Amino acid sequence: MSAAQPSSDPSLRRYLDHPRGGPTVLRIVLGTQLRRLREAAGITREAAGDAIRASHAKISRLELGRVSCKERDVADLLTLYDVTDSTARATFLALARRTGKPGWWHQFSDVLPSWFETHLGLESAASVIRTYEVQFVPGLLQTPEYARAVARLGNPGSTPEETEQRVDLRMERQRLLTLTDAPRLWAIIDEACLRRPLGGPEVMVGQVRHLLEMARLPNITLQVAPFALGGLAAAGGPITILRFLEPDLPDIVYLEQLTSALYLDKRDDVDHYLAVMDRLSAQAESPRNSLAMLERMVERAG
């Protein structure tokens, strides 16, 4: 194996030993490593595609982590890239096997949009999650009752069983915040999210109380963007930025839409949204004042 090739990097082994994020993250890591090997070998995507009987477009999707990888294809690519070390090959092939295994969210596949699966995997692997919400309380901070109201609003034709599945999925996601290596969540919530009585007054009071409890956790920072601000730095919809400790995972901006989502990882795009989020946090109430605002809401509700 060429000394210039990074396949002996022990970090690959770490992904197998501690696979946070499940197959989503492993696909990205494997794709990134295969791209580096291809580029180090001076081989085009077209030539790589020919080696595995596929198009260069498939190689691109594989290197971006958007598709799982067959072991045979990975083995053929490693041979093409002159990776002969048996330990390195075994590690790559083990990664390839893991990319095809379902994530924890597979049990909710009946009600889970395919475009949201990527977010769940990335969220599970993130070390920092920064989010700004304009209409709903962030999903990671919702109570079951509030989540049920959101699910009914967004999916009016769903059966009661499907609604409960969506609620269960949201509650399962939230376990992430209480793990020993939980990510840091920094959430900015527009005051409109708190004033709109979704699910009714009792549900909203319970939701605000829950926000107060969660905001006292050491890994959670909560800010409220009050109406008094007028215009905000982020005109438009919600924004989530995911940051990772893993060197093979760049910061990713997640922009959710009604029936799809955008995942941005180009440095210029990420920097733009990071600047927007920084301005939002500077404009919003401080964490202490935000908690005081929530406490007043609960007191007024009786």
PDB file of C-alpha atoms in Angstrom:
ATOM      1  CA  MET A   1       0.000   0.000   0.000  1.00  0.00           C
ATOM      2  CA  SER A   2       1.283   3.443  -0.869  1.00  0.00           C
ATOM      3  CA  ALA A   3       2.547   5.478   2.092  1.00  0.00           C
ATOM      4  CA  ALA A   4       0.535   8.433   0.823  1.00  0.00           C
ATOM      5  CA  GLN A   5      -2.722   6.612   1.334  1.00  0.00           C
ATOM      6  CA  PRO A   6      -4.621   7.280   4.595  1.00  0.00           C
ATOM      7  CA  SER A   7      -6.312   3.882   4.932  1.00  0.00           C
ATOM      8  CA  SER A   8      -4.243   2.796   7.921  1.00  0.00           C
ATOM      9  CA  ASP A   9      -5.649   5.712   9.935  1.00  0.00           C
ATOM     10  CA  PRO A  10      -6.781   4.270  13.299  1.00  0.00           C
ATOM     11  CA  SER A  11      -9.763   6.646  13.317  1.00  0.00           C
ATOM     12  CA  LEU A  12     -11.501   4.275  10.911  1.00  0.00           C
ATOM     13  CA  ARG A  13     -11.379   1.606  13.582  1.00  0.00           C
ATOM     14  CA  ARG A  14     -12.918   4.070  16.021  1.00  0.00           C
ATOM     15  CA  TYR A  15     -15.972   4.465  13.817  1.00  0.00           C
ATOM     16  CA  LEU A  16     -16.509   0.709  13.986  1.00  0.00           C
ATOM     17  CA  ASP A  17     -15.998   0.548  17.740  1.00  0.00           C
ATOM     18  CA  HIS A  18     -18.240   3.548  18.521  1.00  0.00           C
ATOM     19  CA  PRO A  19     -20.677   3.956  15.595  1.00  0.00           C
ATOM     20  CA  ARG A  20     -22.610   7.034  16.750  1.00  0.00           C
ATOM     21  CA  GLY A  21     -25.017   8.066  14.069  1.00  0.00           C
ATOM     22  CA  GLY A  22     -25.389   4.573  12.676  1.00  0.00           C
ATOM     23  CA  PRO A  23     -25.196   3.857   8.955  1.00  0.00           C
ATOM     24  CA  THR A  24     -25.624   7.518   7.949  1.00  0.00           C
ATOM     25  CA  VAL A  25     -22.314   8.584   9.461  1.00  0.00           C
ATOM     26  CA  LEU A  26     -20.508   5.417   8.399  1.00  0.00           C
ATOM     27  CA  ARG A  27     -21.534   5.991   4.780  1.00  0.00           C
ATOM     28  CA  ILE A  28     -20.114   9.516   4.880  1.00  0.00           C
ATOM     29  CA  VAL A  29     -16.880   8.368   6.528  1.00  0.00           C
ATOM     30  CA  LEU A  30     -16.395   5.487   4.110  1.00  0.00           C
ATOM     31  CA  GLY A  31     -17.184   7.670   1.108  1.00  0.00           C
ATOM     32  CA  THR A  32     -14.752  10.353   2.255  1.00  0.00           C
ATOM     33  CA  GLN A  33     -11.957   7.832   2.699  1.00  0.00           C
ATOM     34  CA  LEU A  34     -12.610   6.244  -0.697  1.00  0.00           C
ATOM     35  CA  ARG A  35     -12.542   9.666  -2.353  1.00  0.00           C
ATOM     36  CA  ARG A  36      -9.182  10.431  -0.739  1.00  0.00           C
ATOM     37  CA  LEU A  37      -7.784   7.108  -1.927  1.00  0.00           C
ATOM     38  CA  ARG A  38      -9.054   7.693  -5.474  1.00  0.00           C
ATOM     39  CA  GLU A  39      -7.584  11.185  -5.622  1.00  0.00           C
ATOM     40  CA  ALA A  40      -4.251  10.018  -4.155  1.00  0.00           C
ATOM     41  CA  ALA A  41      -4.098   7.352  -6.862  1.00  0.00           C
ATOM     42  CA  GLY A  42      -4.869   9.906  -9.590  1.00  0.00           C
ATOM     43  CA  ILE A  43      -7.943   7.986 -10.785  1.00  0.00           C
ATOM     44  CA  THR A  44     -11.041   9.667 -12.240  1.00  0.00           C
ATOM     45  CA  ARG A  45     -14.594   8.981 -11.135  1.00  0.00           C
ATOM     46  CA  GLU A  46     -15.270   7.565 -14.585  1.00  0.00           C
ATOM     47  CA  ALA A  47     -12.456   5.014 -14.247  1.00  0.00           C
ATOM     48  CA  ALA A  48     -13.594   4.113 -10.742  1.00  0.00           C
ATOM     49  CA  GLY A  49     -17.135   3.630 -12.020  1.00  0.00           C
ATOM     50  CA  ASP A  50     -15.895   1.317 -14.766  1.00  0.00           C
ATOM     51  CA  ALA A  51     -14.093  -0.792 -12.161  1.00  0.00           C
ATOM     52  CA  ILE A  52     -17.342  -1.554 -10.339  1.00  0.00           C
ATOM     53  CA  ARG A  53     -19.576  -1.636 -13.401  1.00  0.00           C
ATOM     54  CA  ALA A  54     -21.273   1.647 -12.505  1.00  0.00           C
ATOM     55  CA  SER A  55     -21.504   5.246 -13.650  1.00  0.00           C
ATOM     56  CA  HIS A  56     -19.360   8.107 -12.387  1.00  0.00           C
ATOM     57  CA  ALA A  57     -22.580   9.488 -10.862  1.00  0.00           C
ATOM     58  CA  LYS A  58     -22.790   6.457  -8.597  1.00  0.00           C
ATOM     59  CA  ILE A  59     -19.182   6.979  -7.527  1.00  0.00           C
ATOM     60  CA  SER A  60     -20.073  10.569  -6.681  1.00  0.00           C
ATOM     61  CA  ARG A  61     -23.076   9.477  -4.581  1.00  0.00           C
ATOM     62  CA  LEU A  62     -20.939   6.831  -2.877  1.00  0.00           C
ATOM     63  CA  GLU A  63     -18.198   9.321  -2.032  1.00  0.00           C
ATOM     64  CA  LEU A  64     -20.757  11.772  -0.645  1.00  0.00           C
ATOM     65  CA  GLY A  65     -22.200   9.052   1.598  1.00  0.00           C
ATOM     66  CA  ARG A  66     -25.627   9.146   0.007  1.00  0.00           C
ATOM     67  CA  VAL A  67     -25.808   5.422  -0.763  1.00  0.00           C
ATOM     68  CA  SER A  68     -24.666   2.288   1.027  1.00  0.00           C
ATOM     69  CA  CYS A  69     -21.743   0.351  -0.409  1.00  0.00           C
ATOM     70  CA  LYS A  70     -21.598  -3.283  -1.475  1.00  0.00           C
ATOM     71  CA  GLU A  71     -18.584  -5.122  -0.111  1.00  0.00           C
ATOM     72  CA  ARG A  72     -17.672  -6.364  -3.582  1.00  0.00           C
ATOM     73  CA  ASP A  73     -17.649  -2.829  -4.955  1.00  0.00           C
ATOM     74  CA  VAL A  74     -15.491  -1.557  -2.097  1.00  0.00           C
ATOM     75  CA  ALA A  75     -13.088  -4.485  -2.537  1.00  0.00           C
ATOM     76  CA  ASP A  76     -12.770  -3.749  -6.255  1.00  0.00           C
ATOM     77  CA  LEU A  77     -12.157  -0.049  -5.592  1.00  0.00           C
ATOM     78  CA  LEU A  78      -9.492  -0.830  -2.989  1.00  0.00           C
ATOM     79  CA  THR A  79      -7.727  -3.050  -5.516  1.00  0.00           C
ATOM     80  CA  LEU A  80      -7.953  -0.289  -8.116  1.00  0.00           C
ATOM     81  CA  TYR A  81      -6.493   2.186  -5.622  1.00  0.00           C
ATOM     82  CA  ASP A  82      -3.654  -0.228  -4.804  1.00  0.00           C
ATOM     83  CA  VAL A  83      -4.707  -0.810  -1.194  1.00  0.00           C
ATOM     84  CA  THR A  84      -3.178  -4.219  -0.473  1.00  0.00           C
ATOM     85  CA  ASP A  85      -2.660  -4.154   3.296  1.00  0.00           C
ATOM     86  CA  SER A  86      -4.931  -6.887   4.725  1.00  0.00           C
ATOM     87  CA  THR A  87      -5.761  -4.994   7.922  1.00  0.00           C
ATOM     88  CA  ALA A  88      -6.726  -1.844   6.044  1.00  0.00           C
ATOM     89  CA  ARG A  89      -8.858  -3.796   3.578  1.00  0.00           C
ATOM     90  CA  ALA A  90     -10.621  -5.629   6.410  1.00  0.00           C
ATOM     91  CA  THR A  91     -11.449  -2.323   8.095  1.00  0.00           C
ATOM     92  CA  PHE A  92     -12.896  -0.840   4.908  1.00  0.00           C
ATOM     93  CA  LEU A  93     -14.969  -3.953   4.230  1.00  0.00           C
ATOM     94  CA  ALA A  94     -16.281  -3.968   7.796  1.00  0.00           C
ATOM     95  CA  LEU A  95     -17.362  -0.356   7.313  1.00  0.00           C
ATOM     96  CA  ALA A  96     -19.081  -1.311   4.071  1.00  0.00           C
ATOM     97  CA  ARG A  97     -21.048  -4.047   5.842  1.00  0.00           C
ATOM     98  CA  ARG A  98     -22.175  -1.625   8.534  1.00  0.00           C
ATOM     99  CA  THR A  99     -23.442   0.965   6.012  1.00  0.00           C
ATOM    100  CA  GLY A 100     -26.154  -1.446   4.921  1.00  0.00           C
ATOM    101  CA  LYS A 101     -27.510  -2.100   8.400  1.00  0.00           C
ATOM    102  CA  PRO A 102     -30.662  -0.206   9.429  1.00  0.00           C
ATOM    103  CA  GLY A 103     -30.450   2.586  12.008  1.00  0.00           C
ATOM    104  CA  TRP A 104     -32.523   2.682  15.201  1.00  0.00           C
ATOM    105  CA  TRP A 105     -35.159   4.674  13.334  1.00  0.00           C
ATOM    106  CA  HIS A 106     -35.895   1.769  10.967  1.00  0.00           C
ATOM    107  CA  GLN A 107     -38.732   0.643  13.256  1.00  0.00           C
ATOM    108  CA  PHE A 108     -40.527   3.897  12.398  1.00  0.00           C
ATOM    109  CA  SER A 109     -40.118   3.547   8.626  1.00  0.00           C
ATOM    110  CA  ASP A 110     -43.883   3.553   8.029  1.00  0.00           C
ATOM    111  CA  VAL A 111     -44.116   7.199   9.085  1.00  0.00           C
ATOM    112  CA  LEU A 112     -40.558   8.381   8.458  1.00  0.00           C
ATOM    113  CA  PRO A 113     -39.818  10.348   5.251  1.00  0.00           C
ATOM    114  CA  SER A 114     -36.645   9.142   3.541  1.00  0.00           C
ATOM    115  CA  TRP A 115     -35.205  12.670   3.500  1.00  0.00           C
ATOM    116  CA  PHE A 116     -35.462  12.869   7.287  1.00  0.00           C
ATOM    117  CA  GLU A 117     -33.482   9.669   7.914  1.00  0.00           C
ATOM    118  CA  THR A 118     -30.240  11.450   7.057  1.00  0.00           C
ATOM    119  CA  HIS A 119     -30.979  14.119   9.643  1.00  0.00           C
ATOM    120  CA  LEU A 120     -31.607  11.529  12.352  1.00  0.00           C
ATOM    121  CA  GLY A 121     -28.263   9.883  11.658  1.00  0.00           C
ATOM    122  CA  LEU A 122     -26.374  13.174  11.637  1.00  0.00           C
ATOM    123  CA  GLU A 123     -28.181  14.408  14.747  1.00  0.00           C
ATOM    124  CA  SER A 124     -27.203  11.225  16.592  1.00  0.00           C
ATOM    125  CA  ALA A 125     -23.531  11.820  15.774  1.00  0.00           C
ATOM    126  CA  ALA A 126     -23.371  15.583  16.381  1.00  0.00           C
ATOM    127  CA  SER A 127     -21.356  17.124  19.189  1.00  0.00           C
ATOM    128  CA  VAL A 128     -23.142  20.492  18.900  1.00  0.00           C
ATOM    129  CA  ILE A 129     -26.654  21.176  17.582  1.00  0.00           C
ATOM    130  CA  ARG A 130     -27.632  24.805  17.026  1.00  0.00           C
ATOM    131  CA  THR A 131     -31.211  25.416  15.999  1.00  0.00           C
ATOM    132  CA  TYR A 132     -33.574  28.321  15.377  1.00  0.00           C
ATOM    133  CA  GLU A 133     -37.335  27.699  15.216  1.00  0.00           C
ATOM    134  CA  VAL A 134     -40.011  30.111  14.061  1.00  0.00           C
ATOM    135  CA  GLN A 135     -43.256  28.112  14.357  1.00  0.00           C
ATOM    136  CA  PHE A 136     -42.807  25.077  16.613  1.00  0.00           C
ATOM    137  CA  VAL A 137     -40.822  24.236  19.718  1.00  0.00           C
ATOM    138  CA  PRO A 138     -37.755  22.242  18.525  1.00  0.00           C
ATOM    139  CA  GLY A 139     -38.506  18.546  18.185  1.00  0.00           C
ATOM    140  CA  LEU A 140     -35.787  17.607  20.675  1.00  0.00           C
ATOM    141  CA  LEU A 141     -37.570  19.685  23.345  1.00  0.00           C
ATOM    142  CA  GLN A 142     -41.217  18.788  22.741  1.00  0.00           C
ATOM    143  CA  THR A 143     -43.483  17.057  25.241  1.00  0.00           C
ATOM    144  CA  PRO A 144     -45.485  14.035  24.016  1.00  0.00           C
ATOM    145  CA  GLU A 145     -48.708  16.072  24.125  1.00  0.00           C
ATOM    146  CA  TYR A 146     -47.218  18.935  22.128  1.00  0.00           C
ATOM    147  CA  ALA A 147     -45.587  16.520  19.657  1.00  0.00           C
ATOM    148  CA  ARG A 148     -48.963  14.854  19.168  1.00  0.00           C
ATOM    149  CA  ALA A 149     -50.558  18.196  18.301  1.00  0.00           C
ATOM    150  CA  VAL A 150     -47.736  18.939  15.824  1.00  0.00           C
ATOM    151  CA  ALA A 151     -48.117  15.500  14.217  1.00  0.00           C
ATOM    152  CA  ARG A 152     -51.853  15.946  13.779  1.00  0.00           C
ATOM    153  CA  LEU A 153     -51.413  19.401  12.292  1.00  0.00           C
ATOM    154  CA  GLY A 154     -48.788  18.288   9.784  1.00  0.00           C
ATOM    155  CA  ASN A 155     -50.448  14.991   8.864  1.00  0.00           C
ATOM    156  CA  PRO A 156     -54.231  15.545   9.028  1.00  0.00           C
ATOM    157  CA  GLY A 157     -55.008  12.318   7.172  1.00  0.00           C
ATOM    158  CA  SER A 158     -53.035  10.051   9.504  1.00  0.00           C
ATOM    159  CA  THR A 159     -54.593   7.310  11.590  1.00  0.00           C
ATOM    160  CA  PRO A 160     -54.295   7.495  15.396  1.00  0.00           C
ATOM    161  CA  GLU A 161     -51.738   4.687  15.217  1.00  0.00           C
ATOM    162  CA  GLU A 162     -49.563   6.630  12.758  1.00  0.00           C
ATOM    163  CA  THR A 163     -49.779   9.732  14.932  1.00  0.00           C
ATOM    164  CA  GLU A 164     -48.589   7.767  17.949  1.00  0.00           C
ATOM    165  CA  GLN A 165     -45.713   6.351  15.908  1.00  0.00           C
ATOM    166  CA  ARG A 166     -44.601   9.874  15.062  1.00  0.00           C
ATOM    167  CA  VAL A 167     -44.785  10.848  18.724  1.00  0.00           C
ATOM    168  CA  ASP A 168     -42.792   7.754  19.736  1.00  0.00           C
ATOM    169  CA  LEU A 169     -40.158   8.586  17.120  1.00  0.00           C
ATOM    170  CA  ARG A 170     -39.787  12.098  18.517  1.00  0.00           C
ATOM    171  CA  MET A 171     -39.467  10.814  22.076  1.00  0.00           C
ATOM    172  CA  GLU A 172     -36.848   8.280  20.979  1.00  0.00           C
ATOM    173  CA  ARG A 173     -34.833  11.086  19.375  1.00  0.00           C
ATOM    174  CA  GLN A 174     -34.816  12.978  22.651  1.00  0.00           C
ATOM    175  CA  ARG A 175     -32.945  10.227  24.497  1.00  0.00           C
ATOM    176  CA  LEU A 176     -29.871  11.653  22.805  1.00  0.00           C
ATOM    177  CA  LEU A 177     -29.880  14.664  25.141  1.00  0.00           C
ATOM    178  CA  THR A 178     -29.451  12.630  28.326  1.00  0.00           C
ATOM    179  CA  LEU A 179     -26.646  10.286  27.222  1.00  0.00           C
ATOM    180  CA  THR A 180     -23.316  10.464  29.047  1.00  0.00           C
ATOM    181  CA  ASP A 181     -21.756  11.927  25.891  1.00  0.00           C
ATOM    182  CA  ALA A 182     -24.811  13.983  24.957  1.00  0.00           C
ATOM    183  CA  PRO A 183     -24.362  16.744  22.400  1.00  0.00           C
ATOM    184  CA  ARG A 184     -24.683  20.398  23.342  1.00  0.00           C
ATOM    185  CA  LEU A 185     -28.024  21.790  22.198  1.00  0.00           C
ATOM    186  CA  TRP A 186     -28.257  25.544  21.687  1.00  0.00           C
ATOM    187  CA  ALA A 187     -31.824  26.459  20.741  1.00  0.00           C
ATOM    188  CA  ILE A 188     -33.250  29.860  19.824  1.00  0.00           C
ATOM    189  CA  ILE A 189     -37.053  29.895  19.825  1.00  0.00           C
ATOM    190  CA  ASP A 190     -39.151  32.651  18.334  1.00  0.00           C
ATOM    191  CA  GLU A 191     -41.748  33.958  20.795  1.00  0.00           C
ATOM    192  CA  ALA A 192     -44.449  32.987  18.291  1.00  0.00           C
ATOM    193  CA  CYS A 193     -43.704  29.311  19.068  1.00  0.00           C
ATOM    194  CA  LEU A 194     -44.622  29.948  22.700  1.00  0.00           C
ATOM    195  CA  ARG A 195     -47.656  32.161  22.156  1.00  0.00           C
ATOM    196  CA  ARG A 196     -49.459  29.981  19.629  1.00  0.00           C
ATOM    197  CA  PRO A 197     -51.638  27.627  21.768  1.00  0.00           C
ATOM    198  CA  LEU A 198     -50.911  24.448  19.847  1.00  0.00           C
ATOM    199  CA  GLY A 199     -52.860  21.614  21.420  1.00  0.00           C
ATOM    200  CA  GLY A 200     -54.659  24.001  23.755  1.00  0.00           C
ATOM    201  CA  PRO A 201     -53.666  26.068  26.819  1.00  0.00           C
ATOM    202  CA  GLU A 202     -52.926  23.087  29.081  1.00  0.00           C
ATOM    203  CA  VAL A 203     -50.629  21.487  26.527  1.00  0.00           C
ATOM    204  CA  MET A 204     -48.759  24.767  26.087  1.00  0.00           C
ATOM    205  CA  VAL A 205     -48.300  25.293  29.821  1.00  0.00           C
ATOM    206  CA  GLY A 206     -46.917  21.766  30.102  1.00  0.00           C
ATOM    207  CA  GLN A 207     -44.615  22.461  27.167  1.00  0.00           C
ATOM    208  CA  VAL A 208     -43.256  25.664  28.692  1.00  0.00           C
ATOM    209  CA  ARG A 209     -42.655  23.894  32.011  1.00  0.00           C
ATOM    210  CA  HIS A 210     -40.760  21.215  30.115  1.00  0.00           C
ATOM    211  CA  LEU A 211     -38.602  23.839  28.417  1.00  0.00           C
ATOM    212  CA  LEU A 212     -37.710  25.218  31.837  1.00  0.00           C
ATOM    213  CA  GLU A 213     -36.675  21.754  33.032  1.00  0.00           C
ATOM    214  CA  MET A 214     -34.619  21.000  29.933  1.00  0.00           C
ATOM    215  CA  ALA A 215     -32.911  24.403  29.963  1.00  0.00           C
ATOM    216  CA  ARG A 216     -31.467  23.573  33.376  1.00  0.00           C
ATOM    217  CA  LEU A 217     -29.488  20.648  31.945  1.00  0.00           C
ATOM    218  CA  PRO A 218     -25.792  21.544  31.586  1.00  0.00           C
ATOM    219  CA  ASN A 219     -25.693  20.699  27.873  1.00  0.00           C
ATOM    220  CA  ILE A 220     -28.727  22.790  26.862  1.00  0.00           C
ATOM    221  CA  THR A 221     -28.811  26.528  26.183  1.00  0.00           C
ATOM    222  CA  LEU A 222     -32.181  28.116  25.460  1.00  0.00           C
ATOM    223  CA  GLN A 223     -32.905  31.620  24.180  1.00  0.00           C
ATOM    224  CA  VAL A 224     -36.161  33.285  23.225  1.00  0.00           C
ATOM    225  CA  ALA A 225     -36.358  35.788  20.359  1.00  0.00           C
ATOM    226  CA  PRO A 226     -39.139  38.143  21.554  1.00  0.00           C
ATOM    227  CA  PHE A 227     -41.659  39.993  19.397  1.00  0.00           C
ATOM    228  CA  ALA A 228     -40.127  43.269  20.558  1.00  0.00           C
ATOM    229  CA  LEU A 229     -37.110  42.648  18.323  1.00  0.00           C
ATOM    230  CA  GLY A 230     -39.108  43.332  15.194  1.00  0.00           C
ATOM    231  CA  GLY A 231     -37.062  42.001  12.265  1.00  0.00           C
ATOM    232  CA  LEU A 232     -34.593  39.173  12.837  1.00  0.00           C
ATOM    233  CA  ALA A 233     -31.346  38.244  11.129  1.00  0.00           C
ATOM    234  CA  ALA A 234     -32.878  35.021   9.831  1.00  0.00           C
ATOM    235  CA  ALA A 235     -35.904  35.935   7.787  1.00  0.00           C
ATOM    236  CA  GLY A 236     -37.653  32.772   6.651  1.00  0.00           C
ATOM    237  CA  GLY A 237     -37.818  29.258   7.987  1.00  0.00           C
ATOM    238  CA  PRO A 238     -36.080  27.218  10.673  1.00  0.00           C
ATOM    239  CA  ILE A 239     -32.334  26.553  10.647  1.00  0.00           C
ATOM    240  CA  THR A 240     -30.303  23.758  12.224  1.00  0.00           C
ATOM    241  CA  ILE A 241     -26.519  23.564  12.172  1.00  0.00           C
ATOM    242  CA  LEU A 242     -24.803  20.303  13.131  1.00  0.00           C
ATOM    243  CA  ARG A 243     -21.166  20.157  14.230  1.00  0.00           C
ATOM    244  CA  PHE A 244     -19.134  16.964  14.699  1.00  0.00           C
ATOM    245  CA  LEU A 245     -15.965  15.935  16.498  1.00  0.00           C
ATOM    246  CA  GLU A 246     -15.090  13.509  13.704  1.00  0.00           C
ATOM    247  CA  PRO A 247     -12.610  15.037  11.240  1.00  0.00           C
ATOM    248  CA  ASP A 248     -14.320  13.343   8.291  1.00  0.00           C
ATOM    249  CA  LEU A 249     -17.639  15.070   8.975  1.00  0.00           C
ATOM    250  CA  PRO A 250     -17.935  18.758   8.034  1.00  0.00           C
ATOM    251  CA  ASP A 251     -20.412  21.117   9.668  1.00  0.00           C
ATOM    252  CA  ILE A 252     -23.800  20.647   8.034  1.00  0.00           C
ATOM    253  CA  VAL A 253     -26.708  23.073   7.713  1.00  0.00           C
ATOM    254  CA  TYR A 254     -30.125  21.414   7.722  1.00  0.00           C
ATOM    255  CA  LEU A 255     -33.046  23.341   6.214  1.00  0.00           C
ATOM    256  CA  GLU A 256     -36.369  21.548   6.526  1.00  0.00           C
ATOM    257  CA  GLN A 257     -39.188  22.183   4.078  1.00  0.00           C
ATOM    258  CA  LEU A 258     -42.731  20.808   3.823  1.00  0.00           C
ATOM    259  CA  THR A 259     -41.910  17.692   1.831  1.00  0.00           C
ATOM    260  CA  SER A 260     -38.117  17.667   1.660  1.00  0.00           C
ATOM    261  CA  ALA A 261     -34.964  19.088   3.207  1.00  0.00           C
ATOM    262  CA  LEU A 262     -31.673  20.647   2.147  1.00  0.00           C
ATOM    263  CA  TYR A 263     -28.313  19.579   3.558  1.00  0.00           C
ATOM    264  CA  LEU A 264     -25.579  22.167   2.967  1.00  0.00           C
ATOM    265  CA  ASP A 265     -21.925  21.409   3.690  1.00  0.00           C
ATOM    266  CA  LYS A 266     -20.028  23.807   1.421  1.00  0.00           C
ATOM    267  CA  ARG A 267     -17.829  26.065   3.531  1.00  0.00           C
ATOM    268  CA  ASP A 268     -19.281  29.315   2.187  1.00  0.00           C
ATOM    269  CA  ASP A 269     -22.867  28.186   2.844  1.00  0.00           C
ATOM    270  CA  VAL A 270     -22.054  26.952   6.342  1.00  0.00           C
ATOM    271  CA  ASP A 271     -20.174  30.137   7.217  1.00  0.00           C
ATOM    272  CA  HIS A 272     -23.143  32.234   6.059  1.00  0.00           C
ATOM    273  CA  TYR A 273     -25.589  30.347   8.273  1.00  0.00           C
ATOM    274  CA  LEU A 274     -23.178  30.335  11.198  1.00  0.00           C
ATOM    275  CA  ALA A 275     -23.004  34.133  10.942  1.00  0.00           C
ATOM    276  CA  VAL A 276     -26.811  34.309  10.846  1.00  0.00           C
ATOM    277  CA  MET A 277     -27.061  32.082  13.912  1.00  0.00           C
ATOM    278  CA  ASP A 278     -24.490  34.197  15.760  1.00  0.00           C
ATOM    279  CA  ARG A 279     -26.519  37.338  15.022  1.00  0.00           C
ATOM    280  CA  LEU A 280     -29.696  35.633  16.188  1.00  0.00           C
ATOM    281  CA  SER A 281     -28.114  34.602  19.486  1.00  0.00           C
ATOM    282  CA  ALA A 282     -26.878  38.178  19.982  1.00  0.00           C
ATOM    283  CA  GLN A 283     -30.341  39.633  19.257  1.00  0.00           C
ATOM    284  CA  ALA A 284     -32.365  37.171  21.337  1.00  0.00           C
ATOM    285  CA  GLU A 285     -32.874  37.380  25.075  1.00  0.00           C
ATOM    286  CA  SER A 286     -30.004  36.011  27.139  1.00  0.00           C
ATOM    287  CA  PRO A 287     -30.452  32.477  28.529  1.00  0.00           C
ATOM    288  CA  ARG A 288     -31.167  33.917  31.993  1.00  0.00           C
ATOM    289  CA  ASN A 289     -33.740  36.406  30.719  1.00  0.00           C
ATOM    290  CA  SER A 290     -35.273  33.721  28.523  1.00  0.00           C
ATOM    291  CA  LEU A 291     -35.833  31.466  31.531  1.00  0.00           C
ATOM    292  CA  ALA A 292     -37.382  34.370  33.413  1.00  0.00           C
ATOM    293  CA  MET A 293     -39.709  34.984  30.473  1.00  0.00           C
ATOM    294  CA  LEU A 294     -40.801  31.323  30.472  1.00  0.00           C
ATOM    295  CA  GLU A 295     -41.377  31.411  34.229  1.00  0.00           C
ATOM    296  CA  ARG A 296     -43.623  34.440  33.864  1.00  0.00           C
ATOM    297  CA  MET A 297     -45.648  32.653  31.203  1.00  0.00           C
ATOM    298  CA  VAL A 298     -46.241  29.720  33.555  1.00  0.00           C
ATOM    299  CA  GLU A 299     -47.180  32.018  36.440  1.00  0.00           C
ATOM    300  CA  ARG A 300     -49.681  33.945  34.333  1.00  0.00           C
ATOM    301  CA  ALA A 301     -51.282  30.700  33.215  1.00  0.00           C
ATOM    302  CA  GLY A 302     -52.041  29.957  36.845  1.00  0.00           C
TER     303      GLY A 302
END
